[in-house]
Amino acid sequence: MKKLLVIVAIAMLIMINSKSDTIIIPESSIRYRVVANSNSAKDQLAKSKISTYMQEYLIDLTKNAKSSEDAENILLNQYESINQKLENYIESNKLNTTYEIKIGRNYFPNKTYKGVDYSAGYYDSIVINLGHKQGTNWWCVMYPPLCLLDQQEDLNDVEYTTYVSELLKKYNI
């Protein structure tokens, strides 16, 4: 019986320590999401191309934001230019899809990526829905600019979580 209690106590300590090391992105962030028309290879490729292209543009728009509210206001004020940029990209690349852009509170599924917990819920965000929006999605945190870290695939879990922690401190989030 004592051995069982010791094992349970050790397991609980491990669980507590592993939970305390988990980084949770606060609600005061701005997320960016692209939902594919379907899971066909063609639609997933279109999602990937659009998410990468628009991510660069959106990060450039919000790079001087001083807060998440500031970043969201920039996106709202630039809605027409964002829409035009996306429309031009879709047409010039002959992606043959409809889309809708939503800026505001949108639902995001749970995601754990390289040791960072991104809880499911409604978040301030920009979401691009493609076609019937029946495919898997891609998303990242745009403010603070964690999307940029996602592009660095060579980062291991410890390096990634360290950078995320540093960015959250830098942006006072």
PDB file of C-alpha atoms in Angstrom:
ATOM      1  CA  MET A   1       0.000   0.000   0.000  1.00  0.00           C
ATOM      2  CA  LYS A   2       2.841   2.406   0.853  1.00  0.00           C
ATOM      3  CA  LYS A   3       4.499   1.698  -2.496  1.00  0.00           C
ATOM      4  CA  LEU A   4       1.266   2.519  -4.282  1.00  0.00           C
ATOM      5  CA  LEU A   5       0.937   5.822  -2.398  1.00  0.00           C
ATOM      6  CA  VAL A   6       4.549   6.735  -3.237  1.00  0.00           C
ATOM      7  CA  ILE A   7       3.970   5.957  -6.930  1.00  0.00           C
ATOM      8  CA  VAL A   8       0.783   8.034  -6.976  1.00  0.00           C
ATOM      9  CA  ALA A   9       2.563  10.925  -5.230  1.00  0.00           C
ATOM     10  CA  ILE A  10       5.441  10.838  -7.718  1.00  0.00           C
ATOM     11  CA  ALA A  11       3.010  10.725 -10.658  1.00  0.00           C
ATOM     12  CA  MET A  12       1.138  13.737  -9.265  1.00  0.00           C
ATOM     13  CA  LEU A  13       4.391  15.698  -8.858  1.00  0.00           C
ATOM     14  CA  ILE A  14       5.367  14.941 -12.436  1.00  0.00           C
ATOM     15  CA  MET A  15       1.942  16.052 -13.680  1.00  0.00           C
ATOM     16  CA  ILE A  16       2.074  19.252 -11.619  1.00  0.00           C
ATOM     17  CA  ASN A  17       5.585  20.102 -12.837  1.00  0.00           C
ATOM     18  CA  SER A  18       4.735  19.409 -16.461  1.00  0.00           C
ATOM     19  CA  LYS A  19       1.612  21.594 -16.218  1.00  0.00           C
ATOM     20  CA  SER A  20       3.549  24.503 -14.699  1.00  0.00           C
ATOM     21  CA  ASP A  21       5.962  24.472 -17.637  1.00  0.00           C
ATOM     22  CA  THR A  22       3.120  24.829 -20.135  1.00  0.00           C
ATOM     23  CA  ILE A  23       2.822  28.237 -21.737  1.00  0.00           C
ATOM     24  CA  ILE A  24      -0.699  29.435 -22.318  1.00  0.00           C
ATOM     25  CA  ILE A  25      -1.277  32.184 -24.861  1.00  0.00           C
ATOM     26  CA  PRO A  26      -3.446  34.846 -23.216  1.00  0.00           C
ATOM     27  CA  GLU A  27      -6.762  36.013 -24.629  1.00  0.00           C
ATOM     28  CA  SER A  28      -5.257  39.445 -25.342  1.00  0.00           C
ATOM     29  CA  SER A  29      -3.683  38.169 -28.545  1.00  0.00           C
ATOM     30  CA  ILE A  30      -4.769  38.401 -32.176  1.00  0.00           C
ATOM     31  CA  ARG A  31      -4.991  35.137 -34.069  1.00  0.00           C
ATOM     32  CA  TYR A  32      -4.962  34.474 -37.798  1.00  0.00           C
ATOM     33  CA  ARG A  33      -6.715  31.481 -39.342  1.00  0.00           C
ATOM     34  CA  VAL A  34      -7.353  30.119 -42.837  1.00  0.00           C
ATOM     35  CA  VAL A  35      -9.956  27.373 -43.310  1.00  0.00           C
ATOM     36  CA  ALA A  36      -9.730  25.319 -46.514  1.00  0.00           C
ATOM     37  CA  ASN A  37     -12.663  24.625 -48.817  1.00  0.00           C
ATOM     38  CA  SER A  38     -12.125  20.859 -48.381  1.00  0.00           C
ATOM     39  CA  ASN A  39      -9.380  18.369 -47.592  1.00  0.00           C
ATOM     40  CA  SER A  40      -8.590  17.674 -51.250  1.00  0.00           C
ATOM     41  CA  ALA A  41      -4.947  18.147 -52.186  1.00  0.00           C
ATOM     42  CA  LYS A  42      -5.892  21.078 -54.436  1.00  0.00           C
ATOM     43  CA  ASP A  43      -7.842  22.886 -51.696  1.00  0.00           C
ATOM     44  CA  GLN A  44      -5.181  22.255 -49.054  1.00  0.00           C
ATOM     45  CA  LEU A  45      -2.523  23.634 -51.400  1.00  0.00           C
ATOM     46  CA  ALA A  46      -4.651  26.737 -52.013  1.00  0.00           C
ATOM     47  CA  LYS A  47      -5.063  27.171 -48.233  1.00  0.00           C
ATOM     48  CA  SER A  48      -1.329  26.860 -47.734  1.00  0.00           C
ATOM     49  CA  LYS A  49      -0.487  29.388 -50.458  1.00  0.00           C
ATOM     50  CA  ILE A  50      -3.082  31.889 -49.246  1.00  0.00           C
ATOM     51  CA  SER A  51      -2.138  31.566 -45.579  1.00  0.00           C
ATOM     52  CA  THR A  52       1.552  32.165 -46.315  1.00  0.00           C
ATOM     53  CA  TYR A  53       0.960  35.066 -48.689  1.00  0.00           C
ATOM     54  CA  MET A  54      -1.579  36.837 -46.495  1.00  0.00           C
ATOM     55  CA  GLN A  55       0.402  36.166 -43.318  1.00  0.00           C
ATOM     56  CA  GLU A  56       3.312  38.202 -44.634  1.00  0.00           C
ATOM     57  CA  TYR A  57       0.978  41.038 -45.589  1.00  0.00           C
ATOM     58  CA  LEU A  58      -0.944  40.991 -42.297  1.00  0.00           C
ATOM     59  CA  ILE A  59       2.211  40.905 -40.184  1.00  0.00           C
ATOM     60  CA  ASP A  60       3.560  43.846 -42.158  1.00  0.00           C
ATOM     61  CA  LEU A  61       0.312  45.762 -41.505  1.00  0.00           C
ATOM     62  CA  THR A  62       0.419  45.135 -37.748  1.00  0.00           C
ATOM     63  CA  LYS A  63       4.162  45.231 -37.104  1.00  0.00           C
ATOM     64  CA  ASN A  64       4.008  48.647 -35.403  1.00  0.00           C
ATOM     65  CA  ALA A  65       0.966  47.863 -33.234  1.00  0.00           C
ATOM     66  CA  LYS A  66       1.476  48.778 -29.581  1.00  0.00           C
ATOM     67  CA  SER A  67      -1.241  46.450 -28.246  1.00  0.00           C
ATOM     68  CA  SER A  68      -3.672  43.776 -29.353  1.00  0.00           C
ATOM     69  CA  GLU A  69      -6.396  46.431 -29.508  1.00  0.00           C
ATOM     70  CA  ASP A  70      -4.173  48.519 -31.757  1.00  0.00           C
ATOM     71  CA  ALA A  71      -3.491  45.500 -34.005  1.00  0.00           C
ATOM     72  CA  GLU A  72      -7.207  44.722 -34.270  1.00  0.00           C
ATOM     73  CA  ASN A  73      -8.024  48.356 -35.106  1.00  0.00           C
ATOM     74  CA  ILE A  74      -5.386  48.326 -37.834  1.00  0.00           C
ATOM     75  CA  LEU A  75      -6.963  45.200 -39.334  1.00  0.00           C
ATOM     76  CA  LEU A  76     -10.462  46.677 -39.154  1.00  0.00           C
ATOM     77  CA  ASN A  77      -9.321  49.956 -40.721  1.00  0.00           C
ATOM     78  CA  GLN A  78      -7.474  48.080 -43.470  1.00  0.00           C
ATOM     79  CA  TYR A  79     -10.301  45.638 -44.252  1.00  0.00           C
ATOM     80  CA  GLU A  80     -10.755  46.892 -47.824  1.00  0.00           C
ATOM     81  CA  SER A  81      -7.042  46.678 -48.618  1.00  0.00           C
ATOM     82  CA  ILE A  82      -6.864  43.182 -47.063  1.00  0.00           C
ATOM     83  CA  ASN A  83      -9.859  42.106 -49.144  1.00  0.00           C
ATOM     84  CA  GLN A  84      -8.351  43.571 -52.330  1.00  0.00           C
ATOM     85  CA  LYS A  85      -4.967  41.951 -51.661  1.00  0.00           C
ATOM     86  CA  LEU A  86      -6.597  38.535 -51.192  1.00  0.00           C
ATOM     87  CA  GLU A  87      -8.857  38.926 -54.219  1.00  0.00           C
ATOM     88  CA  ASN A  88      -5.909  39.904 -56.430  1.00  0.00           C
ATOM     89  CA  TYR A  89      -3.850  36.965 -55.173  1.00  0.00           C
ATOM     90  CA  ILE A  90      -6.640  34.454 -55.792  1.00  0.00           C
ATOM     91  CA  GLU A  91      -7.264  35.805 -59.298  1.00  0.00           C
ATOM     92  CA  SER A  92      -3.604  36.072 -60.335  1.00  0.00           C
ATOM     93  CA  ASN A  93      -2.903  32.520 -59.129  1.00  0.00           C
ATOM     94  CA  LYS A  94      -6.099  31.124 -60.677  1.00  0.00           C
ATOM     95  CA  LEU A  95      -7.082  29.462 -57.387  1.00  0.00           C
ATOM     96  CA  ASN A  96     -10.775  29.398 -58.352  1.00  0.00           C
ATOM     97  CA  THR A  97     -12.272  29.742 -54.867  1.00  0.00           C
ATOM     98  CA  THR A  98     -14.663  32.030 -53.087  1.00  0.00           C
ATOM     99  CA  TYR A  99     -13.733  33.475 -49.717  1.00  0.00           C
ATOM    100  CA  GLU A 100     -14.915  35.510 -46.794  1.00  0.00           C
ATOM    101  CA  ILE A 101     -12.848  37.536 -44.358  1.00  0.00           C
ATOM    102  CA  LYS A 102     -14.009  37.909 -40.756  1.00  0.00           C
ATOM    103  CA  ILE A 103     -12.335  40.274 -38.312  1.00  0.00           C
ATOM    104  CA  GLY A 104     -13.473  40.129 -34.684  1.00  0.00           C
ATOM    105  CA  ARG A 105     -14.349  37.312 -32.275  1.00  0.00           C
ATOM    106  CA  ASN A 106     -14.042  33.959 -34.039  1.00  0.00           C
ATOM    107  CA  TYR A 107     -13.874  30.358 -32.832  1.00  0.00           C
ATOM    108  CA  PHE A 108     -10.550  28.511 -32.759  1.00  0.00           C
ATOM    109  CA  PRO A 109     -10.031  24.822 -32.007  1.00  0.00           C
ATOM    110  CA  ASN A 110      -7.584  23.624 -29.359  1.00  0.00           C
ATOM    111  CA  LYS A 111      -3.998  23.308 -30.523  1.00  0.00           C
ATOM    112  CA  THR A 112      -0.770  22.273 -28.810  1.00  0.00           C
ATOM    113  CA  TYR A 113       2.317  23.137 -30.784  1.00  0.00           C
ATOM    114  CA  LYS A 114       5.875  22.587 -29.590  1.00  0.00           C
ATOM    115  CA  GLY A 115       4.903  22.650 -25.922  1.00  0.00           C
ATOM    116  CA  VAL A 116       2.646  25.709 -26.118  1.00  0.00           C
ATOM    117  CA  ASP A 117      -1.072  25.305 -25.362  1.00  0.00           C
ATOM    118  CA  TYR A 118      -3.448  27.291 -27.552  1.00  0.00           C
ATOM    119  CA  SER A 119      -6.822  26.713 -25.882  1.00  0.00           C
ATOM    120  CA  ALA A 120     -10.035  26.428 -27.891  1.00  0.00           C
ATOM    121  CA  GLY A 121     -12.451  29.334 -27.713  1.00  0.00           C
ATOM    122  CA  TYR A 122     -13.528  32.596 -29.250  1.00  0.00           C
ATOM    123  CA  TYR A 123     -10.660  35.006 -29.863  1.00  0.00           C
ATOM    124  CA  ASP A 124     -10.039  38.380 -31.463  1.00  0.00           C
ATOM    125  CA  SER A 125      -8.809  37.402 -34.873  1.00  0.00           C
ATOM    126  CA  ILE A 126      -8.854  37.564 -38.612  1.00  0.00           C
ATOM    127  CA  VAL A 127     -10.234  34.463 -40.300  1.00  0.00           C
ATOM    128  CA  ILE A 128     -10.235  33.692 -44.013  1.00  0.00           C
ATOM    129  CA  ASN A 129     -12.779  31.038 -44.953  1.00  0.00           C
ATOM    130  CA  LEU A 130     -12.313  29.487 -48.384  1.00  0.00           C
ATOM    131  CA  GLY A 131     -15.221  28.067 -50.364  1.00  0.00           C
ATOM    132  CA  HIS A 132     -17.399  25.732 -48.291  1.00  0.00           C
ATOM    133  CA  LYS A 133     -14.911  25.889 -45.347  1.00  0.00           C
ATOM    134  CA  GLN A 134     -15.101  22.114 -44.903  1.00  0.00           C
ATOM    135  CA  GLY A 135     -11.344  21.446 -44.849  1.00  0.00           C
ATOM    136  CA  THR A 136      -8.765  21.448 -42.112  1.00  0.00           C
ATOM    137  CA  ASN A 137      -7.505  24.797 -40.997  1.00  0.00           C
ATOM    138  CA  TRP A 138      -4.179  26.457 -40.368  1.00  0.00           C
ATOM    139  CA  TRP A 139      -3.696  29.167 -37.792  1.00  0.00           C
ATOM    140  CA  CYS A 140      -1.186  31.067 -35.719  1.00  0.00           C
ATOM    141  CA  VAL A 141      -0.946  33.978 -33.307  1.00  0.00           C
ATOM    142  CA  MET A 142      -0.340  37.200 -35.203  1.00  0.00           C
ATOM    143  CA  TYR A 143      -0.057  39.556 -32.228  1.00  0.00           C
ATOM    144  CA  PRO A 144       2.318  39.127 -30.570  1.00  0.00           C
ATOM    145  CA  PRO A 145       4.000  37.932 -33.794  1.00  0.00           C
ATOM    146  CA  LEU A 146       4.253  34.211 -33.017  1.00  0.00           C
ATOM    147  CA  CYS A 147       3.454  33.369 -36.652  1.00  0.00           C
ATOM    148  CA  LEU A 148       7.036  34.293 -37.432  1.00  0.00           C
ATOM    149  CA  LEU A 149       8.268  31.611 -35.039  1.00  0.00           C
ATOM    150  CA  ASP A 150       6.082  29.023 -36.764  1.00  0.00           C
ATOM    151  CA  GLN A 151       8.042  29.641 -39.970  1.00  0.00           C
ATOM    152  CA  GLN A 152      11.245  28.528 -38.235  1.00  0.00           C
ATOM    153  CA  GLU A 153      10.716  24.787 -38.488  1.00  0.00           C
ATOM    154  CA  ASP A 154      14.237  24.076 -37.222  1.00  0.00           C
ATOM    155  CA  LEU A 155      13.355  25.250 -33.687  1.00  0.00           C
ATOM    156  CA  ASN A 156      13.020  22.437 -31.185  1.00  0.00           C
ATOM    157  CA  ASP A 157      10.294  22.479 -28.526  1.00  0.00           C
ATOM    158  CA  VAL A 158      12.486  24.071 -25.835  1.00  0.00           C
ATOM    159  CA  GLU A 159      13.749  26.820 -28.152  1.00  0.00           C
ATOM    160  CA  TYR A 160      10.219  27.515 -29.368  1.00  0.00           C
ATOM    161  CA  THR A 161       8.737  27.777 -25.865  1.00  0.00           C
ATOM    162  CA  THR A 162      11.647  29.987 -24.786  1.00  0.00           C
ATOM    163  CA  TYR A 163      11.052  32.379 -27.691  1.00  0.00           C
ATOM    164  CA  VAL A 164       7.308  32.415 -27.016  1.00  0.00           C
ATOM    165  CA  SER A 165       7.930  33.257 -23.343  1.00  0.00           C
ATOM    166  CA  GLU A 166      10.313  36.047 -24.322  1.00  0.00           C
ATOM    167  CA  LEU A 167       7.844  37.527 -26.833  1.00  0.00           C
ATOM    168  CA  LEU A 168       5.005  37.455 -24.326  1.00  0.00           C
ATOM    169  CA  LYS A 169       7.183  39.336 -21.829  1.00  0.00           C
ATOM    170  CA  LYS A 170       8.333  41.802 -24.477  1.00  0.00           C
ATOM    171  CA  TYR A 171       4.733  42.577 -25.454  1.00  0.00           C
ATOM    172  CA  ASN A 172       3.617  42.651 -21.789  1.00  0.00           C
ATOM    173  CA  ILE A 173       1.050  39.947 -22.395  1.00  0.00           C
TER     174      ILE A 173
END
